[in-house]
Coordinates of N, CA, C and O and ligand atoms in Angstrom, one line a residue:
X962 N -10.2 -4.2 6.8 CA -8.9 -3.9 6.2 C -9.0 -3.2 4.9 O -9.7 -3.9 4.1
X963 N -8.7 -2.0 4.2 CA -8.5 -1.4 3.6 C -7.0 -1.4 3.0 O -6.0 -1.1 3.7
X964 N -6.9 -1.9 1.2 CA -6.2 -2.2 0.5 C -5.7 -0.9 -0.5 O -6.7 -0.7 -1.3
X965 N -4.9 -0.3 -0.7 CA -5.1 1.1 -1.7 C -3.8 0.8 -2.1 O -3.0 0.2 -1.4
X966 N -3.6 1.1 -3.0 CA -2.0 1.9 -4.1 C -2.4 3.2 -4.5 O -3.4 3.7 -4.9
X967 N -0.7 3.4 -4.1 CA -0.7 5.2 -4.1 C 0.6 5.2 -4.8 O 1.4 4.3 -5.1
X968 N 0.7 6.6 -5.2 CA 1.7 6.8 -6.5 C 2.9 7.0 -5.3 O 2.4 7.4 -4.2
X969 N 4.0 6.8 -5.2 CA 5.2 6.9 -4.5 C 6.1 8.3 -4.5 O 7.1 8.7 -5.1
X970 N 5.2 9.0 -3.5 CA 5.8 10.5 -3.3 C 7.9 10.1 -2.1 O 8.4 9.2 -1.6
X971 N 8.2 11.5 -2.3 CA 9.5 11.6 -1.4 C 9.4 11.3 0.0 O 10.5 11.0 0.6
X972 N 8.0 11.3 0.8 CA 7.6 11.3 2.1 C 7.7 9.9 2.2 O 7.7 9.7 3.4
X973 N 7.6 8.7 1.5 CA 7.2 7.6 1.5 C 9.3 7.0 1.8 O 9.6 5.8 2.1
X974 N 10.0 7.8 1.7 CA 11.7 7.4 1.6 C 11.6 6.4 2.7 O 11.6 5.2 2.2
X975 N 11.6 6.5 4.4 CA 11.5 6.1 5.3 C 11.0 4.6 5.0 O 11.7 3.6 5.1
X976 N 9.7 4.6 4.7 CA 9.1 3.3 4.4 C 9.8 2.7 3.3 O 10.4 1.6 3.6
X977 N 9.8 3.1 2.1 CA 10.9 2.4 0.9 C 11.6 1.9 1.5 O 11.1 0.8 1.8
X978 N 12.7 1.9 2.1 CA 13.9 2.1 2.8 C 13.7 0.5 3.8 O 14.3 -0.6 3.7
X979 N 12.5 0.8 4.9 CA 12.1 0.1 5.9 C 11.7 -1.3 4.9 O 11.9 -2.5 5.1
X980 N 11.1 -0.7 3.6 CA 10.4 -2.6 2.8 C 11.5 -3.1 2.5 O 11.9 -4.2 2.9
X981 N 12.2 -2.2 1.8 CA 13.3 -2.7 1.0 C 14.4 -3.6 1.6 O 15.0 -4.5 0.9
X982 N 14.9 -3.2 3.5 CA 15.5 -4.0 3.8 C 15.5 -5.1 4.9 O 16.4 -5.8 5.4
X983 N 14.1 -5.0 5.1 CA 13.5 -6.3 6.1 C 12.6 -7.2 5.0 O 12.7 -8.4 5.3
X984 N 11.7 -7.0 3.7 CA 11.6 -8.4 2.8 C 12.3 -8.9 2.5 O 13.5 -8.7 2.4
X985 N 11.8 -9.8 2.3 CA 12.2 -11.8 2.1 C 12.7 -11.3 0.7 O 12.2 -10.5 0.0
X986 N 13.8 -12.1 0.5 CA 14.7 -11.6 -0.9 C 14.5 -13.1 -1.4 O 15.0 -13.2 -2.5
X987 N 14.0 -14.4 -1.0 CA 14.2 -15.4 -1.4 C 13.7 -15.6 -3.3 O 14.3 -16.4 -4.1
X988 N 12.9 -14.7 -3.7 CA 12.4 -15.1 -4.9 C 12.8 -13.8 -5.6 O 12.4 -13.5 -6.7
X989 N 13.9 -12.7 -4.8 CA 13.2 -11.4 -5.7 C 14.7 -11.3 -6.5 O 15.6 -12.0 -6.3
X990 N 14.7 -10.2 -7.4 CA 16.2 -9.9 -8.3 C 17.0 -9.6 -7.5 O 16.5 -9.2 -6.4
X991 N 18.2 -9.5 -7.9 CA 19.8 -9.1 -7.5 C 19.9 -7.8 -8.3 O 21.0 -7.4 -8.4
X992 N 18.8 -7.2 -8.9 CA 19.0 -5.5 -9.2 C 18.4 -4.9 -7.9 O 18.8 -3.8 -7.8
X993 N 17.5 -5.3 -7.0 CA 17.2 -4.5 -5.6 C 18.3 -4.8 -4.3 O 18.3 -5.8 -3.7
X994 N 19.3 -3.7 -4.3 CA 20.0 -3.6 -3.5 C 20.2 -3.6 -2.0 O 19.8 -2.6 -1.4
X995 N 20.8 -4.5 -1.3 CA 21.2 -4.6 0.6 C 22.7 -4.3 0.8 O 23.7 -4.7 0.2
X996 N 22.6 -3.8 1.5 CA 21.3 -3.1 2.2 C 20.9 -1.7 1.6 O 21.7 -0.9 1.2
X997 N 19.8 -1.6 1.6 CA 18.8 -0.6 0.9 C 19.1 0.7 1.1 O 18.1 1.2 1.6
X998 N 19.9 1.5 1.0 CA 20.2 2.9 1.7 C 19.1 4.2 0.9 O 18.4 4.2 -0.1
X999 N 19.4 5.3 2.0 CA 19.0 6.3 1.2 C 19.2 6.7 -0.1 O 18.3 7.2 -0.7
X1000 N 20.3 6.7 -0.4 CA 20.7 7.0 -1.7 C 19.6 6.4 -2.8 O 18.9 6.9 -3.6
X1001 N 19.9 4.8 -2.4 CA 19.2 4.1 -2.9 C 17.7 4.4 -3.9 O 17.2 4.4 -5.0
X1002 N 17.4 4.8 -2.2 CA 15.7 5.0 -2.2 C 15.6 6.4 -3.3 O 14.9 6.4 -4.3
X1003 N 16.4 7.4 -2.9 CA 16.5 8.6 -3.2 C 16.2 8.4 -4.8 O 15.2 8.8 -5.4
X1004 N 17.4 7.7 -5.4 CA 17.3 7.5 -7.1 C 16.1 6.8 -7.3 O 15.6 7.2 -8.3
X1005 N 15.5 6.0 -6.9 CA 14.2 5.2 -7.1 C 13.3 5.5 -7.0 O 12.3 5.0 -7.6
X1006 N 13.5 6.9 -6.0 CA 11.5 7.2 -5.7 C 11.5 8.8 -7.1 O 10.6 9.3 -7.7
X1007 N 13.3 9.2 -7.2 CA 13.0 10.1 -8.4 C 13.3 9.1 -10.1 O 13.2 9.7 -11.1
X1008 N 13.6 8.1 -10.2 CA 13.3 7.4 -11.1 C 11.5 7.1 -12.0 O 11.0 7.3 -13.1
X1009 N 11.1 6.3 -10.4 CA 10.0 6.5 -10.5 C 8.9 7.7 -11.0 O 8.1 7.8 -12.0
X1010 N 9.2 8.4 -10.0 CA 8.3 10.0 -10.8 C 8.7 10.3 -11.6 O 7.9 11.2 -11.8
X1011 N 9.6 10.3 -12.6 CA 10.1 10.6 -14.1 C 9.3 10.0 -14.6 O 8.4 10.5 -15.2
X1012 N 9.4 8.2 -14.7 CA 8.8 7.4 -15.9 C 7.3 7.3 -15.8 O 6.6 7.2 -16.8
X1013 N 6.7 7.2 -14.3 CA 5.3 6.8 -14.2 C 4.5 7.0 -15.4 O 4.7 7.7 -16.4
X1014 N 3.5 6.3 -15.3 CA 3.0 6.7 -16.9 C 3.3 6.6 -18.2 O 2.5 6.6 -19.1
X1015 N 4.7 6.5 -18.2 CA 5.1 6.2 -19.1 C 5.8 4.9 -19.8 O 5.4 4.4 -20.8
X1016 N 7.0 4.5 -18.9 CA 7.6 3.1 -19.0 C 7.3 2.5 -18.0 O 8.1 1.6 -17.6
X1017 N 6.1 2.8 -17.1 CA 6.0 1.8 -16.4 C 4.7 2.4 -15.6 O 3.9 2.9 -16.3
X1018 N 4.4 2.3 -14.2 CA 3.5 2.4 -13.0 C 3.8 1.5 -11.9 O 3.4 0.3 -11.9
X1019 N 4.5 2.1 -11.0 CA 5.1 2.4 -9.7 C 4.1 2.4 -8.7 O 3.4 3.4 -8.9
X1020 N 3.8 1.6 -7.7 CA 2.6 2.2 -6.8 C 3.2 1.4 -5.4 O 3.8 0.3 -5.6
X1021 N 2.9 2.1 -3.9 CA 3.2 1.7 -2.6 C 1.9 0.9 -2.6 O 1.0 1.2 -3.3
X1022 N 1.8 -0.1 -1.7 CA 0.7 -1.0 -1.5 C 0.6 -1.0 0.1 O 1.2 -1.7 0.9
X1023 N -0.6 -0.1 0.3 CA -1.3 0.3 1.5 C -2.2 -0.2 2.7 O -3.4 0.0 2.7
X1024 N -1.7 -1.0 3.5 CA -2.8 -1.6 3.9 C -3.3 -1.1 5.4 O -2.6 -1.5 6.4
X1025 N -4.2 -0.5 5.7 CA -5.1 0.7 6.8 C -3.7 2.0 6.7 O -3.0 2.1 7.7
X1026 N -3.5 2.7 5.9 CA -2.6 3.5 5.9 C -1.1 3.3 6.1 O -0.2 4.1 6.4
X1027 N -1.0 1.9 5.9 CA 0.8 1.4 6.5 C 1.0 1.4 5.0 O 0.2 1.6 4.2
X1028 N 2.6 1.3 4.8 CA 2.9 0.9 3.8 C 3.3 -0.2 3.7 O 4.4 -0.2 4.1
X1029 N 3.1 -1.6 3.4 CA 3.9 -3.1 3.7 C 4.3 -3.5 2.1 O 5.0 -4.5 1.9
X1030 N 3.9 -3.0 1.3 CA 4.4 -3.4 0.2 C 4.7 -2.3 -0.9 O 4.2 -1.2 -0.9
X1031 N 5.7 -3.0 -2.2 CA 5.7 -2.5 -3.6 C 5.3 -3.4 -4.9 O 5.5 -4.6 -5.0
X1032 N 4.7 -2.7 -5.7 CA 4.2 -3.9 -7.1 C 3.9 -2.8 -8.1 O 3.4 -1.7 -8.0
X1033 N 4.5 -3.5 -9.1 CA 4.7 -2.5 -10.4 C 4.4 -3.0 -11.8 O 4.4 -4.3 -11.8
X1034 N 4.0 -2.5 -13.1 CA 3.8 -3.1 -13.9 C 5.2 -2.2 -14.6 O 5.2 -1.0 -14.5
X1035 N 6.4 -2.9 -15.4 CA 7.0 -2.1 -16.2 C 7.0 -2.4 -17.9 O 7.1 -3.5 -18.2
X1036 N 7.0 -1.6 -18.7 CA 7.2 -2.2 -20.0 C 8.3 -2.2 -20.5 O 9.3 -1.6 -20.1
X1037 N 7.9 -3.1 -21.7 CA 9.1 -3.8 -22.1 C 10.0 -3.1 -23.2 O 9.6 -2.2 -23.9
X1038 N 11.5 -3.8 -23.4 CA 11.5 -3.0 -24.4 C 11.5 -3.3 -26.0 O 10.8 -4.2 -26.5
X1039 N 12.0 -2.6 -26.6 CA 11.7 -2.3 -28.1 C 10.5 -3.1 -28.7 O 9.3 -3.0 -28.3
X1040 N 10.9 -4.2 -29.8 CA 9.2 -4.7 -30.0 C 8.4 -5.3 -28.9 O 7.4 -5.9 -29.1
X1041 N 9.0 -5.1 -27.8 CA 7.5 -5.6 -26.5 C 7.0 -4.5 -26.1 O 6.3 -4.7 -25.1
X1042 N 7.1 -3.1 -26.5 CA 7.1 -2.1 -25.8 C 5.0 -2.2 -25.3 O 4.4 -1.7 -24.4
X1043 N 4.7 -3.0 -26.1 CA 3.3 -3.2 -25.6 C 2.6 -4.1 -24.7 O 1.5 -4.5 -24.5
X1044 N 3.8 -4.3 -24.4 CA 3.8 -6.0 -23.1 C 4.5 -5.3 -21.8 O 5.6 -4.6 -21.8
X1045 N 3.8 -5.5 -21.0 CA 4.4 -5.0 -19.2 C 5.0 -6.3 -18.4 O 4.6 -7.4 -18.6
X1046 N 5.8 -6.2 -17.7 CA 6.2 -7.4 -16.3 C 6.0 -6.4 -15.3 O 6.2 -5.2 -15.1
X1047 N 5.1 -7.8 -14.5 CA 4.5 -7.4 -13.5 C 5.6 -8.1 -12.2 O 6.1 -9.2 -12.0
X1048 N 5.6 -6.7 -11.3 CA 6.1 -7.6 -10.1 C 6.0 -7.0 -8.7 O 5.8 -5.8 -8.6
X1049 N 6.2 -7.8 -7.6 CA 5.5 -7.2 -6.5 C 6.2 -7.3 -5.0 O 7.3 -7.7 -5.2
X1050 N 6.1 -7.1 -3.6 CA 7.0 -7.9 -2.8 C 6.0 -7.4 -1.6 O 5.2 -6.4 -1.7
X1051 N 6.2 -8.1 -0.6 CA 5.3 -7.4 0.6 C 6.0 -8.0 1.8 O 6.6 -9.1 1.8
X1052 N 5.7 -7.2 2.6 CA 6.2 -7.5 4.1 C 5.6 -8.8 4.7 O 4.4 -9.0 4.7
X1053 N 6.9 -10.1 5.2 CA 6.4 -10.8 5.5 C 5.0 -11.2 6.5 O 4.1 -12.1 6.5
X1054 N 5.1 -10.2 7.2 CA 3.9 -10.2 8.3 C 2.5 -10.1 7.8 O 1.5 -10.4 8.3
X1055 N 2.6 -9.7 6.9 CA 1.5 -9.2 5.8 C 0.6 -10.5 4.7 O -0.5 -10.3 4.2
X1056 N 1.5 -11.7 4.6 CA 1.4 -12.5 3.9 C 0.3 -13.2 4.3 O 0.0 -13.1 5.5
X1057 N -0.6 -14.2 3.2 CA -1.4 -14.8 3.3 C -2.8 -14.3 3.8 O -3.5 -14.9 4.6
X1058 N -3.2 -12.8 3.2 CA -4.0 -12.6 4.3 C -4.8 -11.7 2.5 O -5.7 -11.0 2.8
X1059 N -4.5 -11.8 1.4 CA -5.3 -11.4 0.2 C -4.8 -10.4 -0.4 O -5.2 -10.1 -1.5
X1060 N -4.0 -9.7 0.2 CA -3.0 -8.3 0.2 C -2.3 -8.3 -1.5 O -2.4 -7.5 -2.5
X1061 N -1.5 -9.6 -1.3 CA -1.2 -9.6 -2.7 C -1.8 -9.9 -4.0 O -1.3 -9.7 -5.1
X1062 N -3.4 -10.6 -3.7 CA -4.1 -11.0 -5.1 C -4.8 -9.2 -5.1 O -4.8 -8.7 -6.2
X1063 N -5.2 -8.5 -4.2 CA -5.3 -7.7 -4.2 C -4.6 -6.3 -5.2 O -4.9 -5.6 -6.2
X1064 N -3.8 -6.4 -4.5 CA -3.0 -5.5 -5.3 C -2.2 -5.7 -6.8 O -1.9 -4.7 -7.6
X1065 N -2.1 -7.2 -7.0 CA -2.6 -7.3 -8.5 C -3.2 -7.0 -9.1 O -2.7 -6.3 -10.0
X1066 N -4.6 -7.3 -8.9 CA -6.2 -7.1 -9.2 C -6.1 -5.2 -9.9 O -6.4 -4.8 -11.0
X1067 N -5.6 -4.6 -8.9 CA -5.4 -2.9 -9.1 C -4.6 -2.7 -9.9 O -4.9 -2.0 -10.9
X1068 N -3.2 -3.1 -9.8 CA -1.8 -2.4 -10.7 C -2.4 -3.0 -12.3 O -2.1 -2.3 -13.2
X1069 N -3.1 -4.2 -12.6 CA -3.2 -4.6 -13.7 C -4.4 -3.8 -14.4 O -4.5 -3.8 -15.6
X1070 N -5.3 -3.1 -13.6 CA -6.3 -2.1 -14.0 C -5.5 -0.9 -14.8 O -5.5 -0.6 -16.0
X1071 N -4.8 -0.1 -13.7 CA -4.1 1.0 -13.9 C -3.1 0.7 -15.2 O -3.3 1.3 -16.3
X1072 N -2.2 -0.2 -14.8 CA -1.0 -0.6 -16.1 C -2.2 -0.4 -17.6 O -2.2 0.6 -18.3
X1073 N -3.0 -1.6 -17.7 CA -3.5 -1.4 -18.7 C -4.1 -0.1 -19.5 O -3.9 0.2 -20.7
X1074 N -5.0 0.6 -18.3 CA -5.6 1.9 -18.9 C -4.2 3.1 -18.8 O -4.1 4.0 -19.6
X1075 N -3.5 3.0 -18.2 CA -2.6 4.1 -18.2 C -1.4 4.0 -19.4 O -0.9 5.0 -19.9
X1076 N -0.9 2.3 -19.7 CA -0.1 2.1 -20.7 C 0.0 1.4 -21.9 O 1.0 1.1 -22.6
X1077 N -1.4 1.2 -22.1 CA -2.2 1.1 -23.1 C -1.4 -0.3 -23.6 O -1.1 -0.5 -24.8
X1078 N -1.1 -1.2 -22.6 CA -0.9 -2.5 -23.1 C -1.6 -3.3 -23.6 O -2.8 -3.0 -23.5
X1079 N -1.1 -4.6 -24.4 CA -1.7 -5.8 -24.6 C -1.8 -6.8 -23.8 O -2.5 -7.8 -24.0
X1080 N -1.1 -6.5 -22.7 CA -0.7 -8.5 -22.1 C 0.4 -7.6 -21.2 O 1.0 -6.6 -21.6
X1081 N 0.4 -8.3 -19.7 CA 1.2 -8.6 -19.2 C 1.5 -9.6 -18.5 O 0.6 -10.4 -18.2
X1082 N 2.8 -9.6 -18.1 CA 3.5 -11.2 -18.0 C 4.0 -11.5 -16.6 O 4.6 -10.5 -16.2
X1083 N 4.1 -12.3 -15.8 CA 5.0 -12.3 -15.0 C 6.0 -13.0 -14.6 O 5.3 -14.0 -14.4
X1084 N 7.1 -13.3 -14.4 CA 8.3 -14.1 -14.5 C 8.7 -14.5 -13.0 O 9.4 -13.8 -12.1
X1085 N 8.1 -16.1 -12.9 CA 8.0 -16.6 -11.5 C 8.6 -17.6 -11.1 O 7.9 -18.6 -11.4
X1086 N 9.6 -17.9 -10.4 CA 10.5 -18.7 -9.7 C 9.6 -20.2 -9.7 O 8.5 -20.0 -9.1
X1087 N 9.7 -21.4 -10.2 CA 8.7 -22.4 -10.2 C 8.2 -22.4 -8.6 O 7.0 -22.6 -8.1
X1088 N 9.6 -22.2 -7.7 CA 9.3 -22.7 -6.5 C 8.2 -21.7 -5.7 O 7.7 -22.1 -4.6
X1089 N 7.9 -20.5 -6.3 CA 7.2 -18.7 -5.5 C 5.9 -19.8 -5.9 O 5.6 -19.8 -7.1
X1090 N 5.1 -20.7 -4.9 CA 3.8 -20.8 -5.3 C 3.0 -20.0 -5.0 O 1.8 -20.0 -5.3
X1091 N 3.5 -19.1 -4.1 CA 2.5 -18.0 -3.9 C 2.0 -17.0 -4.9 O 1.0 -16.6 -5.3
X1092 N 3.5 -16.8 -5.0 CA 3.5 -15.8 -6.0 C 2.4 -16.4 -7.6 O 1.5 -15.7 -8.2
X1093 N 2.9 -17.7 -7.8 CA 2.6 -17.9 -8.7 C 0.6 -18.6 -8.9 O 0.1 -19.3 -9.8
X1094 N -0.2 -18.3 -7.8 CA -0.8 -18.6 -7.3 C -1.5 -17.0 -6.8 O -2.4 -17.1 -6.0
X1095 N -1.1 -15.6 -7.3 CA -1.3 -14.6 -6.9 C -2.0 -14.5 -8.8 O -3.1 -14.6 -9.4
X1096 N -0.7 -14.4 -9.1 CA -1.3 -14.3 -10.4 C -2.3 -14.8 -11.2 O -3.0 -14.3 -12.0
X1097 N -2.2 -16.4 -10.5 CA -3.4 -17.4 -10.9 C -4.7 -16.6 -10.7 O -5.3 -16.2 -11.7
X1098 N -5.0 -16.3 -9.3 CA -6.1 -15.7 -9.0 C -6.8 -14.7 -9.7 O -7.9 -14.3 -9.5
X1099 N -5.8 -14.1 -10.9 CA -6.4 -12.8 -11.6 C -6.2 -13.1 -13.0 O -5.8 -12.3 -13.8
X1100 N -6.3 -14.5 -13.3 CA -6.3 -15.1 -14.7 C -5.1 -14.8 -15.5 O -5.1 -14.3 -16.6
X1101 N -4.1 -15.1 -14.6 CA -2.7 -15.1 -15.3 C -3.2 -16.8 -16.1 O -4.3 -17.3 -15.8
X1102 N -2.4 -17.1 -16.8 CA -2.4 -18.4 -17.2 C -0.9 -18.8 -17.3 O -0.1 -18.0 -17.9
X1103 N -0.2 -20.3 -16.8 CA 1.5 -20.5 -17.0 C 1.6 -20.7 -18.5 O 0.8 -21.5 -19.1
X1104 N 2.8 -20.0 -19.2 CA 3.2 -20.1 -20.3 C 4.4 -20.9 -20.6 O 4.3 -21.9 -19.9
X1105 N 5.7 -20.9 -21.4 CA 6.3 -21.7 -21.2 C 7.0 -21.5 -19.9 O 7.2 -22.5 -19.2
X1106 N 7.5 -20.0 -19.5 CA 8.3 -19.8 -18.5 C 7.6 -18.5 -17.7 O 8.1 -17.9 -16.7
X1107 N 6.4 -18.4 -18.3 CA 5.8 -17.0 -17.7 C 4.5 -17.2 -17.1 O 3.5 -18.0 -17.3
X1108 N 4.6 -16.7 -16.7 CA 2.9 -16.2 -15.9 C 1.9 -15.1 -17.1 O 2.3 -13.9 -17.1
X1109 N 1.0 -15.3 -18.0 CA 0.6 -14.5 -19.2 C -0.6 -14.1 -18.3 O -1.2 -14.6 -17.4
X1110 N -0.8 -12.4 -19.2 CA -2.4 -12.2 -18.5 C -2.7 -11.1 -19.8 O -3.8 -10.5 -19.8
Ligands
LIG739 C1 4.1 -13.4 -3.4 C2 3.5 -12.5 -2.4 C3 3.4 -11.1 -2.9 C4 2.1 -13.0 -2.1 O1 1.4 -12.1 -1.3 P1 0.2 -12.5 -0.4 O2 -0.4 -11.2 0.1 O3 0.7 -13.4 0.7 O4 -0.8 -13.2 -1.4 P2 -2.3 -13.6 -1.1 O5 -2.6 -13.7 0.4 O6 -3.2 -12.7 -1.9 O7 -2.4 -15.1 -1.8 C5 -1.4 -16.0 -1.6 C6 -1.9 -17.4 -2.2 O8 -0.8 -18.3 -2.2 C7 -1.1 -19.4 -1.4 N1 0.1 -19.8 -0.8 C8 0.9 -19.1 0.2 N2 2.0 -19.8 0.5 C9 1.9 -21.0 -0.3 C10 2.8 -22.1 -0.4 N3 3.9 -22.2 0.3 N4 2.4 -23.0 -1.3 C11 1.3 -22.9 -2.0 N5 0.4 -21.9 -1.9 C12 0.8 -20.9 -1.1 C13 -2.1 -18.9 -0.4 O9 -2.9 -20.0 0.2 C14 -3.0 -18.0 -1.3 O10 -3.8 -18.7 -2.2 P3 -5.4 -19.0 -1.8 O11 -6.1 -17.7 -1.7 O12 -5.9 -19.8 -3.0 O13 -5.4 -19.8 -0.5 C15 4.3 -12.5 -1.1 O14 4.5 -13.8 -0.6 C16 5.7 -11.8 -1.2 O15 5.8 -10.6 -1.1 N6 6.7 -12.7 -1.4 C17 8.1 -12.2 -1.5 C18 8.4 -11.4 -2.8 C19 8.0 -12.2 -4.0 O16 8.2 -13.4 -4.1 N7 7.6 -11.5 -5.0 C20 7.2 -12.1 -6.3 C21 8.3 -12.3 -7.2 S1 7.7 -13.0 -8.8

């Protein structure tokens, strides 16, 4: 099995589209919209290529050429501007299988050398032990309310 993140081109709409409205919403925000339309995707995949690199790093999470996931590092603003939140979601069928400590392991490479952070955080539902247990694996440590790394 081969693991990759790729920068989120317009060809990728279909698949956005496809993650965005069959994942498990049980842990994720009420800013990612259902049902997921084009439009949607449309503003998001040109959001995305505006800020990349800059306020943030946006990446599709690839597994044998599928798309099953998104995970992002975004920064923060005003005096955090050197602190990122990290976050991620993948296709249920996908789970349990290393996909997401994986793609951690990568976005937190990239985030750092590309946005020249100090720390990033992630903000995890007590009950997401997966989630919070993804993070673990790549020396997050729990803070009072965060996941620190
Ligand atoms: C969180 C998520 C990305 C994890 O991805 P994944 O590819 O399944 O993660 P991995 O396989 O790399 O690792 C999962 C770890 O959690 C553990 N785990 C899974 N379900 C668990 C549960 N219910 N209780 C405790 N641990 C659990 C697994 O055993 C594994 O740990 P291990 O390697 O020590 O055995 C995925 O579940 C997901 O997309 N969830 C929905 C969206 C979401 O919650 N996003 C995060 C918001 S903060």
């Amino acid at each position: 099995m081969t693991i990759d993140l790729h920068k989120w081109i317009s060809a990728d709409r279909e698949a956005l589209m496809a993650l965005c409205n069959a994942v498990d919403r049980t842990y994720l925000s009420d800013r990612l919209p259902y049902p997921y339309t084009e439009a949607d995707a449309d503003w998001w995949l040109g959001m995305v290529t505006e800020n990349d690199g800059k306020e943030g790093v946006w990446r599709a999470i690839v597994v044998d050429g599928q798309v099953v996931g998104s995970i992002s590092v975004e920064r923060m603003a005003n005096e955090n501007r050197s602190v990122g939140s990290i976050g991620y979601m993948i296709l249920t069928p996908f789970w349990s299988q290393g996909i997401g400590t994986e793609a951690v392991r990568q976005i937190c490479g990239i985030a750092f050398r590309e946005l020249a952070l100090e720390r990033i955080i992630g903000e995890v539902f007590p009950e997401n032990l997966a989630s919070a247990r993804v993070l673990e694996k790549n020396g997050f440590r729990m803070g009072n309310t965060q996941m620190l790394n």
